[in-house]
CSV table of C-alpha atoms in Angstrom, one decimal:
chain,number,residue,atom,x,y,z
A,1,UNK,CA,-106.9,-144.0,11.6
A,2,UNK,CA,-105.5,-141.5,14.3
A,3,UNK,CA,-102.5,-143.4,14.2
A,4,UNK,CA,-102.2,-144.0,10.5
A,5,UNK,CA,-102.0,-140.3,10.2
A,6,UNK,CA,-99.7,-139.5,13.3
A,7,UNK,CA,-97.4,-141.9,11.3
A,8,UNK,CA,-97.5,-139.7,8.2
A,9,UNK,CA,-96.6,-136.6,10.0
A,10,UNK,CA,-93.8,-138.6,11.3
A,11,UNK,CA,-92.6,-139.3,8.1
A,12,UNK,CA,-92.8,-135.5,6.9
A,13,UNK,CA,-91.0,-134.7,10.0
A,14,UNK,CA,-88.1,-137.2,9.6
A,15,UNK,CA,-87.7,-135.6,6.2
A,16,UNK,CA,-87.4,-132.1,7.4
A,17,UNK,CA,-85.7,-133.1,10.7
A,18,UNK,CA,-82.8,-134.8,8.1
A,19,UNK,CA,-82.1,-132.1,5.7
A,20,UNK,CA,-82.2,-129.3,8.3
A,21,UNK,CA,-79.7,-131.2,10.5
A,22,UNK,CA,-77.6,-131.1,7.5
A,23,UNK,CA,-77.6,-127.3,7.1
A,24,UNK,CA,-76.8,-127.0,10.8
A,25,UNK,CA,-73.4,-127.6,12.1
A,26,UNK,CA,-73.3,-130.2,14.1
A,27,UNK,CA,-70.7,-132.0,16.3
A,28,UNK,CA,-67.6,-134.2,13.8
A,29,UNK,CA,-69.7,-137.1,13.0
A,30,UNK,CA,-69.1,-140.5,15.2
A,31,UNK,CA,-68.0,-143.8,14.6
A,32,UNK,CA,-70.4,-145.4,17.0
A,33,UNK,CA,-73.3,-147.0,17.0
A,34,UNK,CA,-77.2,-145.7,18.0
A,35,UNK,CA,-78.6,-148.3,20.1
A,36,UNK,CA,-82.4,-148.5,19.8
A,37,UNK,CA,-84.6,-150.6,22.0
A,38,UNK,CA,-86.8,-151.2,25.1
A,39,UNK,CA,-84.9,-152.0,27.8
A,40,UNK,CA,-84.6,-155.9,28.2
A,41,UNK,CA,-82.9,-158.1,30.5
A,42,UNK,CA,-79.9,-155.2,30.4
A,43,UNK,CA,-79.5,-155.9,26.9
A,44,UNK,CA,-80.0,-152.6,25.7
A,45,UNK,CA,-77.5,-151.1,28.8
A,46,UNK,CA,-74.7,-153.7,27.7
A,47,UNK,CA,-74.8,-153.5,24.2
A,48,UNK,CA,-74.4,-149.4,23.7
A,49,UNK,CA,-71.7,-150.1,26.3
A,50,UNK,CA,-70.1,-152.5,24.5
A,51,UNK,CA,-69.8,-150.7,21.4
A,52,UNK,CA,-67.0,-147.4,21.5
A,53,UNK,CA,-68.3,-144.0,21.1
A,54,UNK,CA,-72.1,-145.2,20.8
A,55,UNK,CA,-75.3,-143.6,22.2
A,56,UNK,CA,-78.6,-145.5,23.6
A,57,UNK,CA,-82.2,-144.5,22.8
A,58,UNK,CA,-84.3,-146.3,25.2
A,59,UNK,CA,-88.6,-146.4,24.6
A,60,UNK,CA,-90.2,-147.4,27.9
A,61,UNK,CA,-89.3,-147.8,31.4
A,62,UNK,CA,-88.5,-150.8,33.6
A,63,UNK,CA,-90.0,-152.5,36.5
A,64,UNK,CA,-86.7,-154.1,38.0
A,65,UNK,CA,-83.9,-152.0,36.2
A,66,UNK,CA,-83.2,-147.7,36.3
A,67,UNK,CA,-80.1,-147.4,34.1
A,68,UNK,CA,-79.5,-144.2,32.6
A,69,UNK,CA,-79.7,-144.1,28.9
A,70,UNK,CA,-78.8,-141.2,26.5
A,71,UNK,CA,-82.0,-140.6,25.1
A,72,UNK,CA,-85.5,-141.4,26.9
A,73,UNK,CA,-88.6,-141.6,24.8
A,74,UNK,CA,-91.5,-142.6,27.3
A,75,UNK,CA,-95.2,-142.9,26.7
A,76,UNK,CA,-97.9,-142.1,29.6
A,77,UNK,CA,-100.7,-140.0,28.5
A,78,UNK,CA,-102.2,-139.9,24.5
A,79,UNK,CA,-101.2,-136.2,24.9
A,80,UNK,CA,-97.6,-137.6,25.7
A,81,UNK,CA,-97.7,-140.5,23.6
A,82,UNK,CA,-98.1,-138.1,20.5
A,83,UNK,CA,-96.2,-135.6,21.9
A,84,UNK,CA,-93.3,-138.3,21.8
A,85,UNK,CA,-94.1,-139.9,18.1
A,86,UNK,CA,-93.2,-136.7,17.0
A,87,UNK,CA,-90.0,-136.6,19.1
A,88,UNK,CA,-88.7,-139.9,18.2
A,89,UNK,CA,-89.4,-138.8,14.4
A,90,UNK,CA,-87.3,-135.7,14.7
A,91,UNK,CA,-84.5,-137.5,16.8
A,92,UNK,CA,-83.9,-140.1,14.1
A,93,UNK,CA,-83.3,-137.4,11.4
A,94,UNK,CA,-80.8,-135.7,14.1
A,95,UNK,CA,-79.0,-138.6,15.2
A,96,UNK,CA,-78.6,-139.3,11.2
A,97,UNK,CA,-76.7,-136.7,10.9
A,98,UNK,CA,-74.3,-138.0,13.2
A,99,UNK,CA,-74.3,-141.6,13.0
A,100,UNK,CA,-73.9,-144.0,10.2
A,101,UNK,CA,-74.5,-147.3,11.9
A,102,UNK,CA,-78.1,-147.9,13.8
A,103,UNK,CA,-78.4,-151.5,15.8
A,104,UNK,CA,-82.2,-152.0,16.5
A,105,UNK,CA,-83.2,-154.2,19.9
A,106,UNK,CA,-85.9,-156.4,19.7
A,107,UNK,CA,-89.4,-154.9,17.8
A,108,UNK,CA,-89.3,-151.1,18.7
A,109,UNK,CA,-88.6,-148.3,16.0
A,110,UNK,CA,-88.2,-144.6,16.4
A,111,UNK,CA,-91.5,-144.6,13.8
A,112,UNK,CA,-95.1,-146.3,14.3
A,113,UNK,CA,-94.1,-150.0,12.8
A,114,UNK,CA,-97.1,-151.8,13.6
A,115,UNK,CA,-97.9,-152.1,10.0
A,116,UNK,CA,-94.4,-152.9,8.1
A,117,UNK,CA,-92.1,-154.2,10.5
A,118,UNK,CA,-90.5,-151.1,10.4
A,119,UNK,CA,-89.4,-151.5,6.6
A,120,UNK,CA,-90.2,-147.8,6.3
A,121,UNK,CA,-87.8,-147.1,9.1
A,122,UNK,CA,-85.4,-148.9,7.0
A,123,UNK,CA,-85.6,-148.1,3.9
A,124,UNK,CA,-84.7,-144.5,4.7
A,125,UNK,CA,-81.9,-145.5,6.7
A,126,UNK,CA,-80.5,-147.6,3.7
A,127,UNK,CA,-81.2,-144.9,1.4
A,128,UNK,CA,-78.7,-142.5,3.0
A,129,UNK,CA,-76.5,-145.4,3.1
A,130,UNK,CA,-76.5,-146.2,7.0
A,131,UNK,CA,-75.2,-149.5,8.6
A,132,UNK,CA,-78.0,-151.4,9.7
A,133,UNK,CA,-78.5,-154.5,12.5
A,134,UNK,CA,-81.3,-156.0,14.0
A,135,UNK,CA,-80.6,-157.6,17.3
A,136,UNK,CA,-83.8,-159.9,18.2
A,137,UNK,CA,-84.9,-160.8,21.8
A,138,UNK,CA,-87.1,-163.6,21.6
A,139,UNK,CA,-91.2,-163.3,21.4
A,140,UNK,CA,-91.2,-160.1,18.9
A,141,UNK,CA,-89.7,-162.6,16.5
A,142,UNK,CA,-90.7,-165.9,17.4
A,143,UNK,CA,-93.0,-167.5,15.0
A,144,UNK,CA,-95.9,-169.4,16.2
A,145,UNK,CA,-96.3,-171.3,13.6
A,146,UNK,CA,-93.6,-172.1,12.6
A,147,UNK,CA,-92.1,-173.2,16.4
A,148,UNK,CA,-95.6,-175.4,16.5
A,149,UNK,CA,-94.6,-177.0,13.4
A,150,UNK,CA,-91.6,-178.0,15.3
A,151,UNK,CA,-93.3,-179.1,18.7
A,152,UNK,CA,-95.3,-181.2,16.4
A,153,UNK,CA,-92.2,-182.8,14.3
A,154,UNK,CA,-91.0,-183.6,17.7
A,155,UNK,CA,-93.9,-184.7,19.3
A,156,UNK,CA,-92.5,-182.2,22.6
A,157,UNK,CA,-93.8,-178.8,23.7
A,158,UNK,CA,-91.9,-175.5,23.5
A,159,UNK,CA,-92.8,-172.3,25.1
A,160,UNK,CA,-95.2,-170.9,22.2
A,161,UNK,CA,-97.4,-174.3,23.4
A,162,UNK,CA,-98.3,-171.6,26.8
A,163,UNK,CA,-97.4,-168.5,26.2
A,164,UNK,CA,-100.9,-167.9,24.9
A,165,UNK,CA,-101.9,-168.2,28.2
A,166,UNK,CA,-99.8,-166.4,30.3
A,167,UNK,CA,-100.1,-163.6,27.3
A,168,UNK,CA,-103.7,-163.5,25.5
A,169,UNK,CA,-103.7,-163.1,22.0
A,170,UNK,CA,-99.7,-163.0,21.4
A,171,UNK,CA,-101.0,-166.3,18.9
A,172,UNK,CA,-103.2,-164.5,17.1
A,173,UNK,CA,-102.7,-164.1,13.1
A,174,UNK,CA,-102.4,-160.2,13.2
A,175,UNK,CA,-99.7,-161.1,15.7
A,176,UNK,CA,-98.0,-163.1,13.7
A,177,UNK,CA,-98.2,-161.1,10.6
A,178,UNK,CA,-96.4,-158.7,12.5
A,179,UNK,CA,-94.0,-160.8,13.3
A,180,UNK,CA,-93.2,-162.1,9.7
A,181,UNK,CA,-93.0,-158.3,8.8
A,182,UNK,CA,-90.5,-157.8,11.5
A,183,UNK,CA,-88.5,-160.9,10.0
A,184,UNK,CA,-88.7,-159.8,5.8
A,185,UNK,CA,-88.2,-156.0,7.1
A,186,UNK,CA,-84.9,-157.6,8.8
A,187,UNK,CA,-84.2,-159.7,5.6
A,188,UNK,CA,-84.3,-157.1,3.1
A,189,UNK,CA,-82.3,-154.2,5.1
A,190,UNK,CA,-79.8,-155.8,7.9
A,191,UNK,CA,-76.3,-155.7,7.6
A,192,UNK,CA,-76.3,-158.0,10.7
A,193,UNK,CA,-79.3,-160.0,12.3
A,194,UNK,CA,-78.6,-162.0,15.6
A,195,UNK,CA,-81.3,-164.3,16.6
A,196,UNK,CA,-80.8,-168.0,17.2
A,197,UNK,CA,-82.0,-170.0,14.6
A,198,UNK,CA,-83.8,-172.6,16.6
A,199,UNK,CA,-85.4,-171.0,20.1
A,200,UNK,CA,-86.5,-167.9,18.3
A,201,UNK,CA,-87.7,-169.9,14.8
A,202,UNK,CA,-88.5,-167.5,12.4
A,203,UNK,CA,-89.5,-166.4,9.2
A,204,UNK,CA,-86.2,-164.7,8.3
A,205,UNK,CA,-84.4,-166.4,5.7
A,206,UNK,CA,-80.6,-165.2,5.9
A,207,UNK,CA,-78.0,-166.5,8.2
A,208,UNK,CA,-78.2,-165.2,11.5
A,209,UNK,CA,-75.9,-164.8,14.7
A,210,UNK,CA,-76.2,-166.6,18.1
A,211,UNK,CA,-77.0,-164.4,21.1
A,212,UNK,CA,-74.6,-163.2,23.0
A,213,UNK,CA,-74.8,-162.6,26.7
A,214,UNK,CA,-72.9,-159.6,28.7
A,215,UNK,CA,-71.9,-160.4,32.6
A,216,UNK,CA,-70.8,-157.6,34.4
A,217,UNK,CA,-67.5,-158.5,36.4
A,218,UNK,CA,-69.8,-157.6,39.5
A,219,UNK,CA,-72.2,-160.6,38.4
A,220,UNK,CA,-69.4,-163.2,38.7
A,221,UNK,CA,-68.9,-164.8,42.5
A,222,UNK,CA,-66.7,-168.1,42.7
A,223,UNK,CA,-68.4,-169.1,45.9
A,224,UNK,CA,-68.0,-172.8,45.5
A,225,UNK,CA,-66.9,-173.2,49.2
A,226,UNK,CA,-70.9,-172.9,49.6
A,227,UNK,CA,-70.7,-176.9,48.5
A,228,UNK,CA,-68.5,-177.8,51.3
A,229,UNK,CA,-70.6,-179.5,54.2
A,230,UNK,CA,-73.5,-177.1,53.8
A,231,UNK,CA,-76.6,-176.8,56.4
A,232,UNK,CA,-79.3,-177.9,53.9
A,233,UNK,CA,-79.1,-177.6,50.5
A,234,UNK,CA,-80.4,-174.1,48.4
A,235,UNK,CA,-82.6,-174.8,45.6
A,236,UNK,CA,-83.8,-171.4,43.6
A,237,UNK,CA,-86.2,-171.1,40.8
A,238,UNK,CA,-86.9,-167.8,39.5
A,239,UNK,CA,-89.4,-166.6,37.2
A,240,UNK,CA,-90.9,-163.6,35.3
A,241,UNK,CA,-93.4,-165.7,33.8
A,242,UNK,CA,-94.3,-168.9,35.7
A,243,UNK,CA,-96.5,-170.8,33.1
A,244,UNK,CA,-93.9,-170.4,30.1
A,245,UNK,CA,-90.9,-170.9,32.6
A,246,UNK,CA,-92.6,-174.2,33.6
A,247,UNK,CA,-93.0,-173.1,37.1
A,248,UNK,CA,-96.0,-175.7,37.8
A,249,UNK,CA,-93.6,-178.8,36.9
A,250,UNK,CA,-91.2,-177.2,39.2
A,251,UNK,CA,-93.4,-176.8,41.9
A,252,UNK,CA,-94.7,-180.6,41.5
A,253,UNK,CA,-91.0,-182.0,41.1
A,254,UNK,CA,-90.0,-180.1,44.7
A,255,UNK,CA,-94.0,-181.3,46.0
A,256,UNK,CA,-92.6,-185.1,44.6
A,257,UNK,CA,-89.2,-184.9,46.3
A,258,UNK,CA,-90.1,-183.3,49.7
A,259,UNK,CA,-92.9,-186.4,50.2
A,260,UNK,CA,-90.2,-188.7,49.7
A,261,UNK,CA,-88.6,-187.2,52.7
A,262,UNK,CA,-85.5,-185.2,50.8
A,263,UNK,CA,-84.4,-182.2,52.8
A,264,UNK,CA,-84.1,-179.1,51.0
A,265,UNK,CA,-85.0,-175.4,51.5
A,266,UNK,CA,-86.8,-174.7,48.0
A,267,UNK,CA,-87.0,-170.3,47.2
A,268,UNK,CA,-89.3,-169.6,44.9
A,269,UNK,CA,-88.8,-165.8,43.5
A,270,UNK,CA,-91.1,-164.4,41.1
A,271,UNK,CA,-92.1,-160.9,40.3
A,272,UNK,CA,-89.1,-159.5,42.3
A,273,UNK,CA,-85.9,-156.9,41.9
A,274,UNK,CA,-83.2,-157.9,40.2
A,275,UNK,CA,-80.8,-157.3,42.9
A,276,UNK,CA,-82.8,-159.6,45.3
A,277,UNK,CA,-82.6,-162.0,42.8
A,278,UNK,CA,-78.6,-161.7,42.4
A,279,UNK,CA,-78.5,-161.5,46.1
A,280,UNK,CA,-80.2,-165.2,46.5
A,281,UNK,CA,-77.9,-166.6,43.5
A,282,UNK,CA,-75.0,-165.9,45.8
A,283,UNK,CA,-75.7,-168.3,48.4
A,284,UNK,CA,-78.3,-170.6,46.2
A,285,UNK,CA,-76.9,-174.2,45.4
A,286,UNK,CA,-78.9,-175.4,42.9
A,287,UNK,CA,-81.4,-172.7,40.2
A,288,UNK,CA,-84.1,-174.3,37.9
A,289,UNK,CA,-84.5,-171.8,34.8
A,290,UNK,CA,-86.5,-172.0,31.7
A,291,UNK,CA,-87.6,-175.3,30.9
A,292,UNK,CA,-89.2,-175.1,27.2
A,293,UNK,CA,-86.5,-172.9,25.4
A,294,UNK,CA,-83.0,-174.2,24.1
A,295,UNK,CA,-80.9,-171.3,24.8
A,296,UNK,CA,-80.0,-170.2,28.6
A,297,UNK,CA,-82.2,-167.4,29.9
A,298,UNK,CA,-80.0,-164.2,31.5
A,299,UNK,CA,-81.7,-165.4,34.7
A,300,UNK,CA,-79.7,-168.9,33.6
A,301,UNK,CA,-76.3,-167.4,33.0
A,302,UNK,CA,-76.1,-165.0,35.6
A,303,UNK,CA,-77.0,-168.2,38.1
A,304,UNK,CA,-73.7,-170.1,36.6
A,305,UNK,CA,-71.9,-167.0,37.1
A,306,UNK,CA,-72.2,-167.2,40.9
A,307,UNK,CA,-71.4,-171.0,41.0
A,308,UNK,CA,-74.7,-172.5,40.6
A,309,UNK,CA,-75.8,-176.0,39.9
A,310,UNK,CA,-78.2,-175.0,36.7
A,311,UNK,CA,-80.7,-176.7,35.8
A,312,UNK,CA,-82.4,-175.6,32.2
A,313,UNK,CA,-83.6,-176.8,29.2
A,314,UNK,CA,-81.1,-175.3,26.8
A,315,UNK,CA,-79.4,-177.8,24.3
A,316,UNK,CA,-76.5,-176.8,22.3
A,317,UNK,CA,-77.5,-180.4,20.2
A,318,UNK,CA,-80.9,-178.6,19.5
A,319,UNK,CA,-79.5,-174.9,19.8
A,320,UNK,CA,-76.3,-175.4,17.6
A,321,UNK,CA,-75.3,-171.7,18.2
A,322,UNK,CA,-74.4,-171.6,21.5
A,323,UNK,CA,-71.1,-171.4,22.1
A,324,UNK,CA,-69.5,-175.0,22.3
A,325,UNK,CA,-69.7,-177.0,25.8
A,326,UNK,CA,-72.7,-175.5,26.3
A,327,UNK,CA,-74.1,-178.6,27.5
A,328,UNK,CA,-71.4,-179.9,30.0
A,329,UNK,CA,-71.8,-175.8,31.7
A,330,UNK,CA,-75.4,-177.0,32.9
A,331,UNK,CA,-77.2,-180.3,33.3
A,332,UNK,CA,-79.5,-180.1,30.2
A,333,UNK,CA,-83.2,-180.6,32.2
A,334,UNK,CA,-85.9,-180.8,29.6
A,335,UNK,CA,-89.3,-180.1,31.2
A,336,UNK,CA,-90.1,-184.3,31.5
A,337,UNK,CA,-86.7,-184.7,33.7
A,338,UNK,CA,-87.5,-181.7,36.3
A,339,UNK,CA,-88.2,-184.6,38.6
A,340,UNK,CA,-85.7,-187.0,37.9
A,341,UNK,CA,-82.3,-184.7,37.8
A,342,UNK,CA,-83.0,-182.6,40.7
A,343,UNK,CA,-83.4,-186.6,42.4
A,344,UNK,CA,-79.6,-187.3,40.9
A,345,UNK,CA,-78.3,-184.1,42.2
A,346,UNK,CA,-79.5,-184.6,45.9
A,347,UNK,CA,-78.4,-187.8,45.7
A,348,UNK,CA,-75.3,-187.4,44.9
A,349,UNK,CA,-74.2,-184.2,46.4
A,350,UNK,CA,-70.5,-184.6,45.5
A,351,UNK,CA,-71.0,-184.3,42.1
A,352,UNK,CA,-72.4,-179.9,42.5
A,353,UNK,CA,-69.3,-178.2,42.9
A,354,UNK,CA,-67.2,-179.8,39.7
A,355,UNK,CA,-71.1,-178.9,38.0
A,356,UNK,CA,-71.0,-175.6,39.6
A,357,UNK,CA,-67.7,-174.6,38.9
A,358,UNK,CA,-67.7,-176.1,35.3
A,359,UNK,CA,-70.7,-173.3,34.5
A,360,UNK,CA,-68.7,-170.5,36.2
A,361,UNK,CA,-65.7,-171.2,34.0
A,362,UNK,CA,-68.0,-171.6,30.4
A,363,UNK,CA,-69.9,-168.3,31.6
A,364,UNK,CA,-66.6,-166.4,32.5
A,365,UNK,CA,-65.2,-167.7,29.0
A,366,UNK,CA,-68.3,-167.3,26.9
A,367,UNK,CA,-70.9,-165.1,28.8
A,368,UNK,CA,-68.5,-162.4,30.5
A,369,UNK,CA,-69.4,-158.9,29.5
A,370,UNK,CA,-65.5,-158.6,27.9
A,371,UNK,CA,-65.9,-161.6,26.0
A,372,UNK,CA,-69.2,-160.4,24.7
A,373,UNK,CA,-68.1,-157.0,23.9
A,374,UNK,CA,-65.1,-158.7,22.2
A,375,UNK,CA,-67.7,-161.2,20.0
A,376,UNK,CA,-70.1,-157.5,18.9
A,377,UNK,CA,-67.2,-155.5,17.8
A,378,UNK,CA,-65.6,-158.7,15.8
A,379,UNK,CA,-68.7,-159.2,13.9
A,380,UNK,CA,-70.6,-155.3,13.5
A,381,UNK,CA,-66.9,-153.7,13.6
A,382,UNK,CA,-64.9,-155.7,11.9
């Protein structure tokens, strides 16, 4: 109820906040974007830089990264929570009055959405005839149902099959109401949606586009003289989430492999920086990733950026919007052939570096922060 009526103030405030901005002088009005999100994977960091003359409105802080953004909304206390409901309300009506384009990251609004989807949001932005995009991340859109309909079809699991575990309740139906209300909010309003059709299945009905990843130049390292006559043999799996990243098959494929007397040193990183995690890529041969999605986690690309031997279940035959050679940039591992393709590798170790350096050149091609940049503009800017 408390919320419920916060949100209506918010509403009368976004009102006001509009039409007295527009009796106020303000600054020319910009051709840029405002980048709305919650930090993710440096997603909102990469796109606001990507697109000229925009600004960045970032909701909560992260764990692993401390960028600077140009507007910080946080939440601690209540006192500070509706403190910054009121804020974010009166910022939107501001930054209105400069901007006409608004590209939303993942589920997060500058108003309380967890009733509509944020088709309030929207519809108000439309109204006074604002560009709109909605630039989806993964489990804010992806629909249980729909992706277990798939699993089923298939006769496979996917990573909605565990995420209830690692993340209690994320399966429930008020859940995925919210989802679908995120997806027909997205539907009716968006100029431009980005989500990938099949590893974040969903209840949006329009054409989308893929995801597109932004390397920093720092990220890329052509160390492939790591492959020549190396000590032992560097194999990395990272993980934010174990259970959904398929951690537990890893663990038994390296348990398998090291009992049949293959020598290997085996990192396991979870729940660490992200520049320790860069750091081991450097001098890591071969990375396990995600092994029930079909698109490359960040994690993923960022380990074929430093001339890595990946190993994920991404599938450009199940994932048709990745960019194309997808498959030959990584050996396509689904969770069943953890085992079996780490074996091949290690077996035949002359075949990582053409692997490794195959992935550096599709990443530097397809994944590089310039060619990202260059793919935004061409579609939001065009």
């Amino acid at each position: 109820m408390r919320r419920l009526v916060t949100r209506r103030i918010q509403h009368l405030i976004l009102s006001f906040s509009y039409l007295i901005c527009r009796l106020i002088p303000l600054k020319t009005k910009r051709h840029g974007w405002v980048v709305v999100g919650v930090e993710t994977a440096t997603m909102l960091k990469n796109i606001s830089h990507a697109l000229p003359d925009s600004v960045s409105v970032n909701f909560a802080p992260h764990r692993f990264y401390d960028f600077n953004y140009d507007y910080q909304i946080y939440t601690v206390s209540k006192l500070s929570r509706l403190k910054n409901d009121l804020i974010s309300a009166f910022l939107l009506g501001y930054l209105m009055n400069q901007y006409e384009r608004f590209l939303y990251i993942g589920a997060t609004g500058f108003l309380i959405n967890n009733k509509d989807g944020r088709a309030k949001e929207f519809e108000f932005l439309k109204s006074k005839g604002k560009i709109l995009t909605c630039y989806f991340l993964g489990s804010e859109i992806r629909s249980f149902n729909l992706l277990g309909d798939y699993a089923k079809q298939h006769n496979i699991d996917v990573i909605t099959t565990y995420q209830s575990i690692s993340h209690p309740g994320i399966n429930s139906a008020k859940k995925e109401k919210l989802r679908k209300g995120l997806a027909e909010a997205a539907d009716r309003y968006a100029d431009y949606i980005f989500n990938p059709a099949v590893d974040q299945m969903t209840y949006i009905k329009h054409d989308t586009y893929p995801f597109i990843y932004f390397l920093g130049d720092d990220i890329f390292h052509k160390h492939l003289n790591k492959f020549d006559n190396p000590k032992e043999i560097i194999i990395l799996h990272g993980s934010s989430s174990p259970i959904i990243k398929g951690t537990p098959l890893v663990r038994a494929a390296i348990k398998k492999l090291q009992k049949e007397g293959y020598h290997f040193k085996y990192l396991e990183m979870i729940e660490v920086s992200h520049s320790e995690l860069l750091e081991a890529l450097q001098s890591a041969h071969i990375v396990l990733n995600q092994f029930y999605c079909f698109v490359p986690g960040t994690f993923g690309m960022e380990a074929i950026a430093n001339s890595c031997v990946l190993l994920t279940s991404a599938d450009e035959e199940i994932e048709t919007s990745l960019d194309e050679g997808a498959n030959e940039a990584w050996v396509v591992t689904p969770y069943w052939d953890i085992y079996d393709n780490l074996k091949m590798l290690l077996d035949n170790p002359d075949s990582m570096k053409p692997q490794a350096k195959a992935g550096y050149d599709w990443a530097l091609k397809n994944g590089s922060y310039e060619a990202g940049a260059k793919k935004l503009n061409h579609i939001v800017n065009a």
